[in-house]
Amino acid sequence: MNHQTVIPGKKEQTINQAFASNFAKSMFLTILGLFILTFIGTRMFTHIDLNLYGYMVGTIVFIGGFFYRFIAWGERPPTKILIKKGMKLLFKKSTPATTVNHLVTYKFIWNRGIYRWLQHVLMGGGTILSCFVTFPLVFGWMYFTMDDNGMYNIIMIGVNVLTVPADGIIANLSYNALNITATMVILGVCMALYRRLKNNQARAEQKFMYDFLPLYLLLFVSITGLVLTFMNVVLHGFGHSVMSLIHQYSVIITLIYLPFGKLAHIPFRPLSIFAKNYREHYSQQSMKECKVCGESFVSVEQSNDVIDVLSINQIDFKQDEGFHLAELCLPCRRKYRIAQFSGAPTHQLKVKEANQNAKG
């Protein structure tokens, strides 16, 4: 009688061997999930708007670009540590408050000034809200129907979640949701452009392709969307077909560009919660004291992780004095590097930098 030997982990290896890479597996599972949700949401593909087909293709390309960028970034040693430990700390009691501060209220930007905070709220909030409206419409997870009695139905995943008067406030908000978000984005982009043209530091550091192009893309998408509404309402559909194509192509180009430019920080932003939880959790356990001035500056865990990551990359910052460069606080580290060039022990001077305790 033949006995089959069960090899631990063989099932997992077999699943992984079905794909050429993690990127291929992630794309396959994501597209499969989208297909299933679309099948359910459209009631077996009975409610599909073919006018949105281009947006669907652009979204799928965007997802591919996002996974390519995320996996390449996630394979780096420091990112692996952040994601691994961040996942373990995801259910901390402070996570909901951190999520609100980082993804909703932008409290971390408030410290830089009200102007920049308002700019990000308008631009970021408008972009994210428009995605929450557009993507469900594109994949058929949400659509609208009108009854003969003048009632307006909002359908989500094939279920009628709300029935309201067609001329009521809720119905009008749903009609104009993308017009509202487009206006928010236009105001936010204009504020950002004004700051970049007037602020001396921004003018010295900015580049057209990295800093201005994303703003122009968002501006063009938002303006063409509002013009499309204007043509439908005021011009009674005149020029609708041409402007619809222009707007659709502008959205598709922006979606394809998004994972590879400055706008990539939008889908990556939720990972800032991992970093916040990581710093808070390990700072509460034990703090690392600077080997020169003796002040606590990071957690012991973070200091050890930095040293481990550097060793993985075969980078050794062990100094002749017996300490690792990662064991110095930033001010002492800067003064120590000056000491290497000047020959004077500047890192031992008990003098603080003018902006050492600056915030924001």
Coordinates of C-alpha atoms in Angstrom, one line a residue:
M1 CA 0.0 0.0 0.0
N2 CA 1.4 3.4 -1.0
H3 CA 1.5 6.2 1.5
Q4 CA 1.7 9.8 0.4
T5 CA 4.0 11.9 2.4
V6 CA 2.5 15.3 3.3
I7 CA 5.0 18.1 2.9
P8 CA 4.3 21.1 5.2
G9 CA 3.6 24.2 3.2
K10 CA 3.2 22.3 -0.1
K11 CA -0.3 23.7 -0.7
E12 CA 0.9 27.2 -0.3
Q13 CA 3.9 26.6 -2.7
T14 CA 1.5 25.1 -5.3
I15 CA -0.7 28.2 -5.2
N16 CA 2.3 30.5 -5.5
Q17 CA 3.7 28.4 -8.3
A18 CA 0.6 29.1 -10.4
F19 CA 1.8 32.7 -10.8
A20 CA 5.0 34.1 -12.2
S21 CA 5.3 36.6 -9.4
N22 CA 3.6 38.3 -6.5
F23 CA 2.5 41.0 -8.9
A24 CA 0.7 38.5 -11.1
K25 CA -1.0 36.8 -8.2
S26 CA -2.1 40.2 -6.7
M27 CA -3.5 41.3 -10.1
F28 CA -5.3 38.1 -10.7
L29 CA -7.0 38.0 -7.3
T30 CA -7.9 41.6 -7.5
I31 CA -9.5 41.4 -10.9
L32 CA -11.3 38.3 -9.9
G33 CA -12.7 40.1 -6.9
L34 CA -13.8 43.0 -9.0
F35 CA -15.4 40.6 -11.5
I36 CA -17.4 38.9 -8.7
L37 CA -18.5 42.2 -7.1
T38 CA -19.5 43.5 -10.5
F39 CA -21.4 40.4 -11.3
I40 CA -23.3 40.7 -8.0
G41 CA -23.7 44.5 -8.1
T42 CA -25.1 44.6 -11.7
R43 CA -27.4 41.6 -11.0
M44 CA -25.6 39.3 -13.4
F45 CA -24.5 42.1 -15.7
T46 CA -28.1 43.3 -16.4
H47 CA -27.2 46.9 -15.4
I48 CA -24.0 47.9 -17.2
D49 CA -23.3 51.4 -18.6
L50 CA -21.0 50.8 -21.6
N51 CA -20.2 54.6 -21.6
L52 CA -18.1 53.9 -18.6
Y53 CA -16.1 51.2 -20.2
G54 CA -13.0 53.4 -20.7
Y55 CA -13.0 54.4 -17.0
M56 CA -13.0 50.7 -16.1
V57 CA -10.0 50.0 -18.3
G58 CA -8.2 52.9 -16.9
T59 CA -9.0 51.8 -13.3
I60 CA -7.6 48.3 -14.0
V61 CA -4.4 49.8 -15.5
F62 CA -4.2 52.0 -12.4
I63 CA -4.5 48.9 -10.1
G64 CA -1.7 47.2 -12.0
G65 CA 0.5 50.2 -11.6
F66 CA -0.3 50.5 -8.0
F67 CA 0.5 46.8 -7.3
Y68 CA 3.8 47.1 -9.3
R69 CA 4.8 50.2 -7.3
F70 CA 3.6 48.8 -3.9
I71 CA 5.3 45.4 -4.3
A72 CA 8.6 47.0 -5.4
W73 CA 8.4 49.3 -2.4
G74 CA 7.2 46.5 0.0
E75 CA 10.1 44.3 -0.9
R76 CA 12.6 46.7 0.7
P77 CA 13.9 45.6 4.1
P78 CA 12.7 48.7 6.0
T79 CA 9.3 48.5 4.4
K80 CA 9.0 44.8 5.3
I81 CA 9.6 45.6 8.9
L82 CA 7.1 48.5 9.0
I83 CA 4.3 46.4 7.3
K84 CA 5.0 43.3 9.4
K85 CA 5.0 45.1 12.7
G86 CA 2.3 47.6 11.6
M87 CA -0.1 44.7 10.9
K88 CA 0.4 43.3 14.4
L89 CA -0.4 46.7 15.9
L90 CA -3.3 47.5 13.6
F91 CA -5.9 46.9 16.3
K92 CA -4.5 49.2 18.9
K93 CA -7.0 51.3 20.8
S94 CA -5.5 54.5 19.3
T95 CA -5.8 53.3 15.7
P96 CA -9.3 54.8 15.1
A97 CA -8.1 58.2 16.3
T98 CA -4.9 58.0 14.3
T99 CA -6.9 57.1 11.2
V100 CA -9.1 60.1 11.6
N101 CA -6.1 62.4 12.2
H102 CA -4.2 61.1 9.2
L103 CA -6.9 60.4 6.6
V104 CA -9.8 62.7 7.5
T105 CA -8.8 65.8 9.5
Y106 CA -5.2 66.1 8.3
K107 CA -4.1 67.1 11.7
F108 CA -0.4 66.6 10.8
I109 CA -0.7 69.3 8.1
W110 CA -2.5 71.7 10.5
N111 CA 0.9 72.2 12.2
R112 CA 2.3 73.6 9.0
G113 CA -0.4 76.3 8.7
I114 CA -4.1 76.8 8.1
Y115 CA -3.5 77.6 4.4
R116 CA -1.8 74.3 3.6
W117 CA -4.3 72.4 5.7
L118 CA -7.3 73.9 3.8
Q119 CA -5.5 73.3 0.5
H120 CA -5.0 69.6 1.3
V121 CA -8.6 69.2 2.7
L122 CA -10.1 70.6 -0.5
M123 CA -7.7 68.8 -3.0
G124 CA -7.3 65.5 -1.1
G125 CA -10.9 65.3 0.2
G126 CA -12.3 66.2 -3.3
T127 CA -10.2 63.6 -5.0
I128 CA -11.0 60.8 -2.5
L129 CA -14.7 61.6 -2.4
S130 CA -14.9 61.6 -6.2
C131 CA -13.2 58.1 -6.3
F132 CA -15.8 56.9 -3.8
V133 CA -18.5 58.0 -6.2
T134 CA -16.8 57.1 -9.5
F135 CA -15.5 53.6 -8.9
P136 CA -18.8 52.1 -7.7
L137 CA -20.5 53.6 -10.7
V138 CA -17.9 52.3 -13.1
F139 CA -18.1 48.7 -11.8
G140 CA -21.8 48.8 -11.4
W141 CA -21.8 48.5 -7.6
M142 CA -24.0 51.6 -7.5
Y143 CA -26.6 52.8 -10.0
F144 CA -29.9 54.8 -10.0
T145 CA -33.4 54.2 -11.2
M146 CA -36.4 56.5 -11.5
D147 CA -40.0 55.3 -10.8
D148 CA -43.0 56.6 -12.6
N149 CA -44.2 58.4 -9.5
G150 CA -41.1 60.6 -9.5
M151 CA -39.2 58.7 -6.8
Y152 CA -35.5 58.2 -7.2
N153 CA -33.9 54.9 -6.2
I154 CA -30.3 54.5 -5.1
I155 CA -29.1 50.9 -5.7
M156 CA -26.0 49.5 -4.0
I157 CA -24.7 46.0 -4.8
G158 CA -28.1 45.1 -6.3
V159 CA -30.0 46.3 -3.2
N160 CA -32.3 49.3 -3.1
V161 CA -30.8 51.2 -0.1
L162 CA -32.7 54.5 -0.5
T163 CA -35.8 55.9 -2.2
V164 CA -36.1 59.7 -2.2
P165 CA -38.1 62.3 -4.2
A166 CA -36.4 63.1 -7.5
D167 CA -36.4 66.8 -6.7
G168 CA -35.4 66.5 -3.1
I169 CA -32.1 67.5 -1.4
I170 CA -30.6 64.0 -1.3
A171 CA -31.4 63.3 -4.9
N172 CA -29.8 66.7 -6.0
L173 CA -26.7 66.0 -3.9
S174 CA -26.3 62.6 -5.6
Y175 CA -26.8 64.3 -9.1
N176 CA -24.2 66.9 -8.3
A177 CA -21.8 64.9 -6.1
L178 CA -19.0 64.9 -8.7
N179 CA -19.6 68.6 -9.5
I180 CA -19.1 69.4 -5.8
T181 CA -15.9 67.3 -5.5
A182 CA -14.6 68.9 -8.8
T183 CA -15.2 72.3 -7.3
M184 CA -13.3 71.3 -4.2
V185 CA -10.4 70.0 -6.3
I186 CA -10.2 73.1 -8.4
L187 CA -10.1 75.4 -5.3
G188 CA -7.4 73.2 -3.7
V189 CA -5.3 73.0 -6.8
C190 CA -5.5 76.8 -7.3
M191 CA -4.3 77.3 -3.7
A192 CA -1.4 74.9 -4.3
L193 CA -0.4 76.6 -7.6
Y194 CA -0.6 80.0 -5.9
R195 CA 1.6 78.8 -3.1
R196 CA 4.1 77.2 -5.4
L197 CA 4.4 80.4 -7.5
K198 CA 4.7 82.7 -4.5
N199 CA 6.6 80.8 -1.8
N200 CA 10.4 81.1 -2.2
Q201 CA 11.2 77.8 -0.8
A202 CA 8.7 76.0 -3.0
R203 CA 9.9 77.8 -6.0
A204 CA 13.5 76.7 -5.3
E205 CA 12.6 73.1 -4.8
Q206 CA 9.8 72.4 -7.3
K207 CA 10.0 70.6 -10.7
F208 CA 7.5 70.8 -13.5
M209 CA 7.1 67.1 -14.0
Y210 CA 6.9 66.1 -10.4
D211 CA 5.2 69.1 -8.7
F212 CA 3.2 70.9 -11.4
L213 CA 2.1 68.1 -13.8
P214 CA -0.1 66.3 -11.2
L215 CA -1.8 69.6 -10.3
Y216 CA -2.5 70.4 -14.0
L217 CA -3.9 66.9 -14.5
L218 CA -6.3 67.2 -11.5
L219 CA -7.3 70.7 -12.7
F220 CA -8.0 69.5 -16.3
V221 CA -10.1 66.5 -15.1
S222 CA -12.1 68.7 -12.8
I223 CA -12.7 71.5 -15.3
T224 CA -13.7 69.2 -18.1
G225 CA -16.1 67.4 -15.7
L226 CA -17.8 70.7 -14.8
V227 CA -17.9 71.8 -18.5
L228 CA -19.6 68.5 -19.3
T229 CA -22.3 69.3 -16.8
F230 CA -22.6 72.8 -18.2
M231 CA -23.2 71.4 -21.7
N232 CA -25.8 69.1 -20.5
V233 CA -27.8 71.5 -18.3
V234 CA -27.3 74.9 -20.1
L235 CA -26.6 73.9 -23.7
H236 CA -29.1 71.0 -23.6
G237 CA -26.4 68.4 -24.7
F238 CA -24.7 70.5 -27.4
G239 CA -21.0 69.2 -27.7
H240 CA -21.7 66.5 -25.1
S241 CA -20.1 63.6 -27.1
V242 CA -16.9 65.5 -27.8
M243 CA -16.4 66.8 -24.2
S244 CA -17.4 63.4 -22.8
L245 CA -14.5 61.8 -24.7
I246 CA -12.1 64.6 -23.7
H247 CA -13.0 64.2 -20.0
Q248 CA -12.9 60.4 -20.2
Y249 CA -9.4 60.4 -21.7
S250 CA -8.2 62.9 -19.2
V251 CA -9.4 60.7 -16.4
I252 CA -7.8 57.6 -17.9
I253 CA -4.4 59.3 -18.4
T254 CA -4.5 60.6 -14.8
L255 CA -5.3 57.1 -13.5
I256 CA -2.4 55.6 -15.5
Y257 CA 0.0 58.3 -14.3
L258 CA -1.2 58.2 -10.6
P259 CA 0.9 55.3 -9.3
F260 CA 4.1 56.6 -10.7
G261 CA 4.2 60.3 -9.8
K262 CA 3.6 62.5 -6.8
L263 CA -0.1 61.5 -6.6
A264 CA 1.0 58.0 -5.6
H265 CA 1.0 59.2 -2.0
I266 CA -2.8 59.2 -2.1
P267 CA -3.3 55.4 -2.2
F268 CA -0.1 54.9 0.0
R269 CA -1.3 57.4 2.7
P270 CA -3.1 54.8 4.8
L271 CA 0.2 53.1 5.6
S272 CA 1.1 56.2 7.7
I273 CA -1.1 54.6 10.4
F274 CA 1.3 51.7 10.6
A275 CA 4.2 54.1 11.1
K276 CA 2.3 56.1 13.8
N277 CA 1.3 52.9 15.7
Y278 CA 4.9 51.6 15.4
R279 CA 6.4 54.7 16.9
E280 CA 3.8 55.0 19.7
H281 CA 3.9 51.4 20.7
Y282 CA 7.6 50.9 21.0
S283 CA 8.2 54.4 22.4
Q284 CA 6.0 53.4 25.4
Q285 CA 8.2 50.3 26.0
S286 CA 11.7 51.8 26.1
M287 CA 13.5 54.8 24.7
K288 CA 16.9 54.9 23.2
E289 CA 19.3 57.4 24.7
C290 CA 21.7 59.3 22.5
K291 CA 25.3 58.0 23.0
V292 CA 26.6 61.6 23.1
C293 CA 24.1 63.9 24.8
G294 CA 22.1 61.2 26.6
E295 CA 18.7 62.5 25.5
S296 CA 16.0 60.0 24.4
F297 CA 15.2 60.4 20.7
V298 CA 13.6 57.1 19.4
S299 CA 12.5 53.8 20.8
V300 CA 15.1 51.1 21.3
E301 CA 13.1 48.9 18.9
Q302 CA 13.4 51.5 16.1
S303 CA 17.1 52.1 16.7
N304 CA 17.7 48.3 16.5
D305 CA 15.6 48.0 13.4
V306 CA 17.6 50.7 11.7
I307 CA 20.9 49.0 12.5
D308 CA 19.5 45.6 11.3
V309 CA 18.3 47.1 8.0
L310 CA 21.6 48.7 7.4
S311 CA 23.4 45.4 8.1
I312 CA 21.1 43.6 5.6
N313 CA 22.2 46.2 3.0
Q314 CA 25.8 45.6 4.1
I315 CA 26.1 49.2 5.4
D316 CA 28.1 49.6 8.5
F317 CA 28.1 52.9 10.4
K318 CA 30.0 51.5 13.5
Q319 CA 32.3 54.3 14.6
D320 CA 35.7 54.1 16.2
E321 CA 34.3 55.5 19.5
G322 CA 32.3 52.3 19.9
F323 CA 28.8 53.5 19.0
H324 CA 26.7 53.1 15.8
L325 CA 25.7 56.3 14.0
A326 CA 22.1 55.3 14.4
E327 CA 22.5 55.5 18.1
L328 CA 22.9 59.3 17.9
C329 CA 20.1 61.8 17.9
L330 CA 19.8 63.9 14.8
P331 CA 21.5 67.0 16.1
C332 CA 24.4 65.0 17.5
R333 CA 24.6 63.0 14.3
R334 CA 24.9 66.2 12.2
K335 CA 27.5 67.6 14.6
Y336 CA 29.4 64.3 14.6
R337 CA 29.6 64.4 10.8
I338 CA 30.9 67.9 10.9
A339 CA 33.6 66.6 13.3
Q340 CA 34.7 64.1 10.7
F341 CA 35.5 66.9 8.3
S342 CA 36.8 69.5 10.7
G343 CA 38.8 67.3 13.1
A344 CA 37.2 69.1 16.1
P345 CA 34.9 67.2 18.4
T346 CA 31.9 69.4 17.6
H347 CA 29.4 66.6 18.5
Q348 CA 30.5 66.9 22.2
L349 CA 29.6 70.6 22.4
K350 CA 26.5 71.1 24.6
V351 CA 24.9 73.6 22.2
K352 CA 21.5 73.0 20.7
E353 CA 20.7 74.0 17.1
A354 CA 18.4 77.0 16.6
N355 CA 15.6 74.9 15.2
Q356 CA 16.3 71.7 17.0
N357 CA 12.8 71.6 18.7
A358 CA 10.9 73.0 15.7
K359 CA 7.5 71.4 14.9
G360 CA 5.6 71.0 11.7

